[in-house]
Coordinates of C-alpha atoms in Angstrom, one line a residue:
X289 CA 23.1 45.7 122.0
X290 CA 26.7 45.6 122.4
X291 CA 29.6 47.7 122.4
X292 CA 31.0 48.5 118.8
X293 CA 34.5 49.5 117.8
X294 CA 35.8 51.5 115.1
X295 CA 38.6 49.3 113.0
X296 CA 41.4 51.9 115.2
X297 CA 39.6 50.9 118.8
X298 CA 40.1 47.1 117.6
X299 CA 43.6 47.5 116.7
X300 CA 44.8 49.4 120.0
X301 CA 42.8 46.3 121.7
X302 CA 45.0 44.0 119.7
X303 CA 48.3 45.8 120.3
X304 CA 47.6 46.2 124.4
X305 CA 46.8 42.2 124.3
X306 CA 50.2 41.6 122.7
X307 CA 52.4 44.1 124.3
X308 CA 50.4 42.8 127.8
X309 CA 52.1 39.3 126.7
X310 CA 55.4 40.3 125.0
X311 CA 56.9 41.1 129.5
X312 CA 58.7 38.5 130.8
X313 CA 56.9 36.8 133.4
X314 CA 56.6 38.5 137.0
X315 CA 56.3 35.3 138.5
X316 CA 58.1 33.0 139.6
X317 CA 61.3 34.9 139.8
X318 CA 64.2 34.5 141.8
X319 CA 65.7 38.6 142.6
X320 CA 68.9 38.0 143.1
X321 CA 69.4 35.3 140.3
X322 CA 68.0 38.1 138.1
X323 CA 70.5 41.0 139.6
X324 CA 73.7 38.0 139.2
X325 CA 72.7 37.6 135.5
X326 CA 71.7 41.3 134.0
X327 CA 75.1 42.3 136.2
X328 CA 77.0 39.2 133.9
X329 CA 75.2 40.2 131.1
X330 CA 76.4 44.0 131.4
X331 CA 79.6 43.3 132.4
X332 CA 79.8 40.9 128.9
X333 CA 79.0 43.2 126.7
X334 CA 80.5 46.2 127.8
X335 CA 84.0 44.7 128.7
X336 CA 84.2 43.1 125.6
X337 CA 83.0 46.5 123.5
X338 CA 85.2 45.7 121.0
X339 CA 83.5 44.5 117.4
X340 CA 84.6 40.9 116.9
X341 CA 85.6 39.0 114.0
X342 CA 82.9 36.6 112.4
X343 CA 82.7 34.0 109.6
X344 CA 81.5 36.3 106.5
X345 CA 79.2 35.6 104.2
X346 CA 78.9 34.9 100.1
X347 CA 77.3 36.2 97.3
X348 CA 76.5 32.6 96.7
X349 CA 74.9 31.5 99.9
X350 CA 72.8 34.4 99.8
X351 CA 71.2 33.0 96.1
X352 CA 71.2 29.7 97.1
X353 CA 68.5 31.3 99.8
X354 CA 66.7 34.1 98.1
X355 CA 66.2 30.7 95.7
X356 CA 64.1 29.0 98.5
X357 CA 62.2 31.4 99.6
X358 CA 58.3 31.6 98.8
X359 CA 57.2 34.1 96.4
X360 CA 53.9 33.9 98.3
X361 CA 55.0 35.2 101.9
X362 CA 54.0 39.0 102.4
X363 CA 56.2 41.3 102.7
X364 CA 57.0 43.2 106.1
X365 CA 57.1 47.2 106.4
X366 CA 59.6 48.0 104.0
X367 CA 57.2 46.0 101.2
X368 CA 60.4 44.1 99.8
X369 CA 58.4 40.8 98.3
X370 CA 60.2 37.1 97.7
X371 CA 59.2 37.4 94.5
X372 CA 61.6 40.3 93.8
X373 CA 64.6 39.6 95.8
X374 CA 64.7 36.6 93.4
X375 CA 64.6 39.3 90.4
X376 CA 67.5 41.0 91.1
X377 CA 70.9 41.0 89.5
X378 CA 74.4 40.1 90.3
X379 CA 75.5 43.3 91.5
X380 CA 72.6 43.9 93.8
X381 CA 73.1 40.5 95.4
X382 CA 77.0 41.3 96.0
X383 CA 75.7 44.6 97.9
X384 CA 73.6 43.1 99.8
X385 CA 76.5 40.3 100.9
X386 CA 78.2 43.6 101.6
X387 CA 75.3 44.8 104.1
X388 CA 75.5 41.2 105.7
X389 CA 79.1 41.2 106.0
X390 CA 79.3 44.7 107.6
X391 CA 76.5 43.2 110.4
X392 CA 78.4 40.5 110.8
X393 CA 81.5 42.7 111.4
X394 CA 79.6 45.0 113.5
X395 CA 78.1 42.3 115.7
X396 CA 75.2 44.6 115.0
X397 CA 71.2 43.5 113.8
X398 CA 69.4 46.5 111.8
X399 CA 66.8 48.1 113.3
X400 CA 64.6 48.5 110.7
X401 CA 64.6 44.3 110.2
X402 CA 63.6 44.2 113.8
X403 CA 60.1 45.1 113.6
X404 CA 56.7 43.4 113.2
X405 CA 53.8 44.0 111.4
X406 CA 51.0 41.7 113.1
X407 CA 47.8 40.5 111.5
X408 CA 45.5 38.4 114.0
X409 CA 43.3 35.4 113.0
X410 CA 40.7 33.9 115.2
X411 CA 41.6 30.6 116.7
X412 CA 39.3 28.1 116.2
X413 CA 36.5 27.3 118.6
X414 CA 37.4 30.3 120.5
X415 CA 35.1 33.5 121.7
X416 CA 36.2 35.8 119.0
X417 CA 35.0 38.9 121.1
X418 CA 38.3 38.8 123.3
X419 CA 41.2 39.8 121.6
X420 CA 43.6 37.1 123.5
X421 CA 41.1 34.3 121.6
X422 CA 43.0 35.8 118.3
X423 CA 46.2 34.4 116.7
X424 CA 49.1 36.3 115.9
X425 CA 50.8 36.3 112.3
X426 CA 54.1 38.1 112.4
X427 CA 55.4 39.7 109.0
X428 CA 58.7 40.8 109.2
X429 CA 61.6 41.9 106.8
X430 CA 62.6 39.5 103.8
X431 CA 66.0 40.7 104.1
X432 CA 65.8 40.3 107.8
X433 CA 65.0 37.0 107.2
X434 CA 68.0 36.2 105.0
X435 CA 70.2 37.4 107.5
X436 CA 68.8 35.4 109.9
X437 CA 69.1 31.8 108.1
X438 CA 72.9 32.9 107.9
X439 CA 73.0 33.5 111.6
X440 CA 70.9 30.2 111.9
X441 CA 73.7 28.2 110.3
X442 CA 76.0 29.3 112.9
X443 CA 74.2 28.9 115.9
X444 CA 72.9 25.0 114.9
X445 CA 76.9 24.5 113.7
X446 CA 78.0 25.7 117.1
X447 CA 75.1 23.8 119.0
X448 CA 75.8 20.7 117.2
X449 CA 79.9 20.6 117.9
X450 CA 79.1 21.4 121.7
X451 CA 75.8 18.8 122.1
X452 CA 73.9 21.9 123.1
X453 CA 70.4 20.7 122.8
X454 CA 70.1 17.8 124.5
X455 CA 69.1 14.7 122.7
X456 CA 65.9 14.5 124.8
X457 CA 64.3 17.9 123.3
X458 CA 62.8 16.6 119.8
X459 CA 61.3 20.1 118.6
X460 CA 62.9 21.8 115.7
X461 CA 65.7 19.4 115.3
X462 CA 66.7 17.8 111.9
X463 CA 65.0 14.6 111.3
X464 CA 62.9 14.6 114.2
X465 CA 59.4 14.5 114.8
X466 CA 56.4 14.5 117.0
X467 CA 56.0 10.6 116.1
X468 CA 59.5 9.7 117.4
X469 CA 58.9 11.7 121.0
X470 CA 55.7 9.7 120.9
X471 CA 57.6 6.2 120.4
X472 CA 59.3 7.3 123.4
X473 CA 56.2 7.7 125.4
X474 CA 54.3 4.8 124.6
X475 CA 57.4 2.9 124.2
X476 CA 57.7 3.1 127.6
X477 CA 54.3 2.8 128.9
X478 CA 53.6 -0.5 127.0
X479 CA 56.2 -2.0 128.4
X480 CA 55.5 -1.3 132.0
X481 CA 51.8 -3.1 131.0
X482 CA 54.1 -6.1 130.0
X483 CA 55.7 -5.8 133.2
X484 CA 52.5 -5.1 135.2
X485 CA 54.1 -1.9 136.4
X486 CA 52.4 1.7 136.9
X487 CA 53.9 5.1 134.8
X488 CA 53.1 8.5 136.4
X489 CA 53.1 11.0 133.3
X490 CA 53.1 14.7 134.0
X491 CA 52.5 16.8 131.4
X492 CA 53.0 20.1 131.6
X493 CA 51.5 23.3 130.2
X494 CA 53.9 26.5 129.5
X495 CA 52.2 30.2 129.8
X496 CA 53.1 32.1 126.5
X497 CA 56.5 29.9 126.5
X498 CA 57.9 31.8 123.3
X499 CA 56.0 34.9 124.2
X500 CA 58.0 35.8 128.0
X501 CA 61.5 34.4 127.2
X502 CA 63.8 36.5 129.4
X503 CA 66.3 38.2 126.8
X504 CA 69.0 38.3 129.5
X505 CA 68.4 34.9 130.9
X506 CA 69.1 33.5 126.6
X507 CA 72.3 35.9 126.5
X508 CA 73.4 34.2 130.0
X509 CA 73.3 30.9 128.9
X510 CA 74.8 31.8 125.7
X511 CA 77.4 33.4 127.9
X512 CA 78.2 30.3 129.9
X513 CA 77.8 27.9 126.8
X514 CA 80.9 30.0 125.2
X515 CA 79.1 30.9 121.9
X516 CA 81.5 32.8 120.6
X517 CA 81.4 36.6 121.4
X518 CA 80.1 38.2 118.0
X519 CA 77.2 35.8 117.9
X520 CA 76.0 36.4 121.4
X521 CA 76.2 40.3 120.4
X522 CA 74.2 39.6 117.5
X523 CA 71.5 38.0 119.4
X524 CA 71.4 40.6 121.6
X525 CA 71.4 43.4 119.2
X526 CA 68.4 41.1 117.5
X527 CA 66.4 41.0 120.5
X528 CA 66.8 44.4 121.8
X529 CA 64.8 47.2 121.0
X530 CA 62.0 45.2 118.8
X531 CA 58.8 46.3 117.9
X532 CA 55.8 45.9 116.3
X533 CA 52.0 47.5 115.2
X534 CA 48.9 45.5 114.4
X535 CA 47.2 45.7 110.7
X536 CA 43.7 45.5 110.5
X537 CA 41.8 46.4 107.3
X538 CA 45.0 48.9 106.4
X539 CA 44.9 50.1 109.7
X540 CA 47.6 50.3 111.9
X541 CA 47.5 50.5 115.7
X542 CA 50.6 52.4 117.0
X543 CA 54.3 51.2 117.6
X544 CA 54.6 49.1 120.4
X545 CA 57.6 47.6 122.2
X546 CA 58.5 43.7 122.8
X547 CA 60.4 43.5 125.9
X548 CA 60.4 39.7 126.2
X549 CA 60.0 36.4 123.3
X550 CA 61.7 34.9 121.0
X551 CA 60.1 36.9 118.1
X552 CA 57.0 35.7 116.4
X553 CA 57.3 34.4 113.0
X554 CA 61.3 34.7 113.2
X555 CA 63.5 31.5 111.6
X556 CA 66.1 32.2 114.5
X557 CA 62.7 31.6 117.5
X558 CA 63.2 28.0 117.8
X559 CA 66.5 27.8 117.5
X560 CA 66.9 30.5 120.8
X561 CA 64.3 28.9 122.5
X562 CA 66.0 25.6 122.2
X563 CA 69.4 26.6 123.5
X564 CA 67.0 29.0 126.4
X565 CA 65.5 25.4 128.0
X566 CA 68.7 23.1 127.1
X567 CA 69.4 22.5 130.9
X568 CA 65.9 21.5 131.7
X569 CA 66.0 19.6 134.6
X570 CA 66.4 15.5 134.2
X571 CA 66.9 12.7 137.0
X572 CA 67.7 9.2 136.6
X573 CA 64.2 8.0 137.7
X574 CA 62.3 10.3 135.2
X575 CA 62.3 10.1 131.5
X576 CA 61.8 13.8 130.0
X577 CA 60.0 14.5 126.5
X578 CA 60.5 17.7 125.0
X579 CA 59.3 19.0 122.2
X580 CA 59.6 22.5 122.0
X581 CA 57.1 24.0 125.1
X582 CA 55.5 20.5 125.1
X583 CA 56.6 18.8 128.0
X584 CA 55.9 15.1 129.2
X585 CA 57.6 13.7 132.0
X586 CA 57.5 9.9 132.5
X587 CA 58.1 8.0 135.9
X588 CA 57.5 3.8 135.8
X589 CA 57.2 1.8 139.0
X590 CA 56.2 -1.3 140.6
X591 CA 53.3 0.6 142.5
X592 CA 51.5 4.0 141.8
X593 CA 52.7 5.4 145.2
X594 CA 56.0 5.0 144.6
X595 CA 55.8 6.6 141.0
X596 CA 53.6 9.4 142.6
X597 CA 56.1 10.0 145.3
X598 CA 59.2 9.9 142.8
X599 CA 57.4 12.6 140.9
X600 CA 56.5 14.9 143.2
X601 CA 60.1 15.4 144.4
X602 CA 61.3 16.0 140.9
X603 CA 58.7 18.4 140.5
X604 CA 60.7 20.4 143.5
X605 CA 64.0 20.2 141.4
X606 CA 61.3 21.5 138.0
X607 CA 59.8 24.6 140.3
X608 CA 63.2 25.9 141.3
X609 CA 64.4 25.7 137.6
X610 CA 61.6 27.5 136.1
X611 CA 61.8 29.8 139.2
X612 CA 65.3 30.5 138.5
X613 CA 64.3 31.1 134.6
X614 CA 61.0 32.9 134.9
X615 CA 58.8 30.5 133.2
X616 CA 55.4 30.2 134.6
X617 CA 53.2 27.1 134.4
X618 CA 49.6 27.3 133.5
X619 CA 48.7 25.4 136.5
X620 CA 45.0 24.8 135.6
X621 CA 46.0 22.9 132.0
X622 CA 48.9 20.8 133.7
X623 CA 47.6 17.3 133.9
X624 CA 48.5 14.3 135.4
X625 CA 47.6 10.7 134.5
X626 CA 48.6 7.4 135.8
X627 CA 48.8 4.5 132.7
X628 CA 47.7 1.1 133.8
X629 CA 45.7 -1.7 132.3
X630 CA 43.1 -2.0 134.8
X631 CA 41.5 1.3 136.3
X632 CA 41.2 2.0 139.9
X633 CA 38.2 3.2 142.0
X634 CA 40.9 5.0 144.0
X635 CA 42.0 8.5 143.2
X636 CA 45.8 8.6 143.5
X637 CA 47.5 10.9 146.1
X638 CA 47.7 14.6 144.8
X639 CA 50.6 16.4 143.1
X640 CA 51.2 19.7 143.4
X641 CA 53.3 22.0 141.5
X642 CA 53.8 25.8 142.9
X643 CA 51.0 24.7 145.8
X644 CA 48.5 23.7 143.3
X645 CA 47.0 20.5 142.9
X646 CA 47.6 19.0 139.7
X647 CA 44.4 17.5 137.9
X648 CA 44.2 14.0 137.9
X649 CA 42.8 12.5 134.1
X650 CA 42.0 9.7 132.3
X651 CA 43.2 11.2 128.8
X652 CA 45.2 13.9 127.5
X653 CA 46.5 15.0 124.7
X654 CA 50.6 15.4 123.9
X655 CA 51.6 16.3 120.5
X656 CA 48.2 15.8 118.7
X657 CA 47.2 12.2 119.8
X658 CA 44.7 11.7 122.9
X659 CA 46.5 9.2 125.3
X660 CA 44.4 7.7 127.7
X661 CA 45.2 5.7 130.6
X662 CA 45.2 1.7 129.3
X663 CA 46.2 3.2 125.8
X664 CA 43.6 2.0 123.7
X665 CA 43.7 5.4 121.6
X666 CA 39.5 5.0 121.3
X667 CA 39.3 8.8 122.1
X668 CA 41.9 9.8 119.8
X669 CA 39.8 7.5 117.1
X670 CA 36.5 8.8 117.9
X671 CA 38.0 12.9 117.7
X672 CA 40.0 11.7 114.6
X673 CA 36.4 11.1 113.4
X674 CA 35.1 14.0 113.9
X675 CA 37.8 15.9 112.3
X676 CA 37.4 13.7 109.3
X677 CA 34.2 14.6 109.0
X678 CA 34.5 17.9 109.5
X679 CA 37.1 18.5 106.9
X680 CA 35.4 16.2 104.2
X681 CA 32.2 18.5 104.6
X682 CA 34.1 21.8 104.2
X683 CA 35.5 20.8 100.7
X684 CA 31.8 19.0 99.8
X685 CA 31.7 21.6 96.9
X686 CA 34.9 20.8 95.5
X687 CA 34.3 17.1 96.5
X688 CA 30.9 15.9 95.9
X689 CA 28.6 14.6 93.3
X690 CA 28.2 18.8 91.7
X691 CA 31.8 19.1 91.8
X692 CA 33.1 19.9 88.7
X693 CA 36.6 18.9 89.1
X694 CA 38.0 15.9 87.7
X695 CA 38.1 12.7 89.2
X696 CA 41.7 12.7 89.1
X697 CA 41.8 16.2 91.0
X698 CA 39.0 15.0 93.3
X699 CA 41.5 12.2 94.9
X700 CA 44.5 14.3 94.5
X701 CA 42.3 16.9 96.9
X702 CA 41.4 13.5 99.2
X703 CA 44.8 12.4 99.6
X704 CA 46.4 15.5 100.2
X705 CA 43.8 17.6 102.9
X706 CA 41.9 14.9 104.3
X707 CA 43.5 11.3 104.4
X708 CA 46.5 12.1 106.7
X709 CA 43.5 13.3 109.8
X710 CA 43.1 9.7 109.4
X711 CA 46.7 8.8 109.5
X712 CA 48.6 10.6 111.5
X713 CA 50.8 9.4 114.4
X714 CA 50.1 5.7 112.4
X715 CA 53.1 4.7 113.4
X716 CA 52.3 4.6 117.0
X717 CA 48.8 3.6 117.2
X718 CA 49.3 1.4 114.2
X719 CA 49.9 -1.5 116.8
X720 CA 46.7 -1.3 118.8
X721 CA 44.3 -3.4 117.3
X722 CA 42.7 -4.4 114.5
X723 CA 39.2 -2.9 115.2
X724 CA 40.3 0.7 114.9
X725 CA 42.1 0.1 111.8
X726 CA 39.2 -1.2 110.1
X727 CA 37.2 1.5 111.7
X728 CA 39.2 3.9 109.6
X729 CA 38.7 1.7 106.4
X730 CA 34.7 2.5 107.1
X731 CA 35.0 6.5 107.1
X732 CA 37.5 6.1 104.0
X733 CA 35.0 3.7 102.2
X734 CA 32.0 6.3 102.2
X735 CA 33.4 9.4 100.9
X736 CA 35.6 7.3 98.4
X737 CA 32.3 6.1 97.0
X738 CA 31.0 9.8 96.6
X739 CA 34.1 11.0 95.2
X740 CA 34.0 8.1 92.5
X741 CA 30.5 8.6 92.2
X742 CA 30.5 4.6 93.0
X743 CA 27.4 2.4 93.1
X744 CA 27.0 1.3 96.6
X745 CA 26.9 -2.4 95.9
X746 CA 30.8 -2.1 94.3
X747 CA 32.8 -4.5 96.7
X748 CA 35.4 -1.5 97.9
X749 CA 38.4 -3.7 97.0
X750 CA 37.7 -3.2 93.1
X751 CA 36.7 0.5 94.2
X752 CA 40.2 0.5 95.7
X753 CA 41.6 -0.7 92.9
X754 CA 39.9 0.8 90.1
X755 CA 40.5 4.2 91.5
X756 CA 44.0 4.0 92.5
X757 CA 43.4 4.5 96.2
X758 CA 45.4 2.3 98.7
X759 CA 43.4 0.3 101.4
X760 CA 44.3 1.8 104.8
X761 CA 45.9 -1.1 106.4
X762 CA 48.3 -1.3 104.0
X763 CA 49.3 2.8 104.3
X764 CA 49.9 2.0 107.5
X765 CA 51.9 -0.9 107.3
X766 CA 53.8 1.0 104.7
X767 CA 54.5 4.3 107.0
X768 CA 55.2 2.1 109.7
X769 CA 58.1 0.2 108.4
X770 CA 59.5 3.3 107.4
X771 CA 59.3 4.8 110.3
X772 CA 60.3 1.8 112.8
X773 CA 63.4 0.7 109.9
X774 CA 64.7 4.1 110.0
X775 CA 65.2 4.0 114.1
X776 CA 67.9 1.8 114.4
X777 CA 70.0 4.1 112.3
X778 CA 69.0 7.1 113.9
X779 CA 71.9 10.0 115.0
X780 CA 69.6 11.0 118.6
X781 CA 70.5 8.4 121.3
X782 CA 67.3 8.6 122.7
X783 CA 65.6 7.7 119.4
X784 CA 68.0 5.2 118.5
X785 CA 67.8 3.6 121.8
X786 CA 64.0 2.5 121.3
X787 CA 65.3 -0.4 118.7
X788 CA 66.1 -1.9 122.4
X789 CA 62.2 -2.5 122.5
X790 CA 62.0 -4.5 119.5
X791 CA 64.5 -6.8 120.7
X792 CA 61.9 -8.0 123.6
X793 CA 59.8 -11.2 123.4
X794 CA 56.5 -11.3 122.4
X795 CA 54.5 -9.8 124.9
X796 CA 51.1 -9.7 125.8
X797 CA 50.5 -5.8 125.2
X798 CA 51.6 -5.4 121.1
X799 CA 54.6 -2.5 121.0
X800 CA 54.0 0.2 118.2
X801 CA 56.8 -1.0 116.0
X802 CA 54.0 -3.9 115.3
X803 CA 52.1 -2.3 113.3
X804 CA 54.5 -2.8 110.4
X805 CA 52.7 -6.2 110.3
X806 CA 49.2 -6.0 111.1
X807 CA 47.9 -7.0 108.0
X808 CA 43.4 -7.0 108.5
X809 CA 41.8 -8.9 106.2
X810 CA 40.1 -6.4 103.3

């Protein structure tokens, strides 16, 4: 038998977990980088004591958001739902501009908006018998969160007039995705096959990046970026001081502090983590990735050595960067692959980041697609498979022959939860062959019959068209043009930089902005 624990036990378990991870990192750390920046820090706020005007808010702007918000979000402690925020009159609107407008004068975030109430779901595939296999969900104050979409506006206005974000980091930015950091990536690796060159790509893993931000390394930067003084008061008066209990079955563990993060759930988390790791490290023989924590780092040379050796002393300019900031590298889940054609029975000289030996691999996975080393995406088709499957059998009920929905709902359900496993990152694998494409075309064509409650013998292009459902070559060729027309045009240099690639002549290796015109026969 095993040990059992009341509903409080499991809840204090839960808390300890996440106050054990909300601590900035103890290593690496640099001690007197960290006494030169809480002494700047101190001196900041206190010589400048003085409350300092802000840009003040409007009755208006503050509908025009309760409007957006969904009614289906719980509410934090106070209990204030979406629902009735959008209820209230006039009047009760223009106090609550009145309560923005006074933090804004203030410089000054309310305590009672800065804490967290934290449910935990299991992640999936994990031992749910340890409390750090459990996912955090953060609920925290509706009107706290109104406040902070204000605040937002000023920080990405700011950001954007002083190119604070570099162009390379792709996470949370407007009209960016995961797909066009991955253009970059293969982008570049397809091309060094045309070229019969070698590309070194590192990519790392952060420990709990969002969980151990340093507060007084964000307010630093902020300091030396010259935010203006009543928004970096405002951020620090958000971050200090937060705190939070776990819920379990209406039980609460008790209040515990958060002495490091960018806070869980918050709209204003991306934003500060963004401007945290805007002077990540670059150098002219490396091409950096970002998105978000997920970093991949890029090196293409004539021979593996000399992309190896290249790397390695760019990893000595990353180590004393995230020494300097306190981020810590899970050393164990930081890979390294080298992307050629033809694989070698050689093992490549080690890297090593903080004297570890980096993993050398044949595949990894960066923003959901499995990249392995001649790029023929087969491991990304054969786990997109399983996840097909997987999904298709967890809605059987709704889906199957029994199913009493309609036909029309049936699809609608299709369409909506389980085509896009099938499709996603299209636009970059799109390009790789015909085979995988009308692999895909197979796992539609079976569950498309059972959904239609088709006869077997019914060629699938009249099941296609009788049903309404489009063949999957010609989704993809559809997302793809989108995707590869809108590039060109595109405001982020690094994005709009990859038309360069479709400007080449035909090469051997097919780049992914061809798969706009693979066209298999059906």
């Amino acid at each position: 038998m095993g040990l059992h624990y009341s509903t409080q036990d499991k809840v204090d378990l839960f808390a300890d977990s996440l106050e054990s991870s909300f601590q900035e990192n103890t290593e690496p750390y640099d001690d007197d980088f960290i006494d030169h920046v809480e002494e700047r820090v101190h001196n900041f706020l206190h010589r400048n004591s003085r409350r300092h005007t802000a840009p003040l808010t409007s009755p208006q702007e503050i509908m025009d958001i309760i409007l957006q918000l969904n009614n289906k979000k719980a509410p934090g402690k106070d209990g204030i739902k979406n629902i009735a925020l959008k209820a209230l009159p006039l009047n009760a609107i223009t106090n609550i501009t009145k309560i923005f407008n006074s933090c804004l004068q203030q410089n000054y975030f309310p305590q009672e908006w800065k804490h967290a109430l934290i449910t935990v779901i299991p992640k999936a595939g994990k031992d749910d018998k340890f409390p750090d296999n459990y996912r955090p969900i953060s609920l925290i104050s509706s009107l706290g969160k109104i406040f902070e979409k204000i605040l937002l506006k000023h920080i990405n206005r700011y950001c954007d007039e002083n190119k604070i974000i570099p162009d390379f980091q792709h996470g949370f930015r407007s009209q960016t995705s995961t797909q066009h950091q991955l253009l970059r990536a293969t982008n570049l690796i397809i091309n060094g096959f045309n070229n019969k060159t070698y590309t070194v790509g590192l990519f790392l893993d952060v420990k709990k990046a969002f969980d151990r931000m340093w507060h007084d390394g964000l307010i630093y930067k902020m300091i030396l970026f010259k935010f203006p003084t009543y928004l970096i008061k405002i951020i620090h008066s958000y971050l200090d001081n937060r705190t939070f209990n776990v819920k379990l079955n209406s039980v609460l563990s008790s209040q515990r502090p958060i002495l490091a993060s960018t806070p869980q759930g918050s709209i204003l988390s991306p934003a500060l983590y963004n401007i945290y790791t805007s002077d990540f490290p670059t150098d002219n023989n490396m091409t950096v990735c970002l998105f978000a924590d997920d970093a991949a780092l890029l090196c293409t040379r004539n021979t593996v050595q000399e992309a190896i050796k290249i790397t390695q002393n760019y990893i000595y300019k990353l180590e004393l960067w995230l020494t300097k900031w306190r981020i810590a590298i899970n050393t164990d889940k930081t890979h390294a692959i080298v992307f050629r054609k033809l694989r070698s029975h050689n093992s490549p000289p080690p890297l090593q980041i903080f004297n570890s030996t980096i993993e050398w691999t044949f595949q990894v996975k960066y923003l959901g697609l499995i990249l392995n080393d001649n790029l023929t995406y087969k491991p990304h088709f054969d786990e997109t498979t399983k996840k097909f499957w997987r999904k298709f059998y967890s809605l059987i009920d709704i889906l199957g022959r029994k199913s009493k929905l309609s036909l029309k709902n049936r699809l609608f359900v299709y369409k909506q939860y389980i085509r896009p496993i099938l499709l996603y990152g299209c636009a970059i694998w799109g390009s790789a062959g015909n085979v995988h494409i009308e692999n895909l075309q197979r796992l539609q064509n079976r569950p498309l019959r059972l959904i239609a409650r088709a006869p077997r013998f019914l060629p699938r292009y009249i099941l296609h068209e009788e049903r309404r459902v489009e063949p999957i070559h010609t989704i993809i060729a559809e997302l793809a043009s989108n995707f590869h027309s809108s590039i060109p045009y595109h405001s982020n240099e690094t994005i709009n930089s990859q038309n360069h690639f479709r400007n080449l002549p035909p090469s051997t290796h097919r780049m992914p902005h061809n798969a706009s015109s693979l066209i298999p026969s059906f």
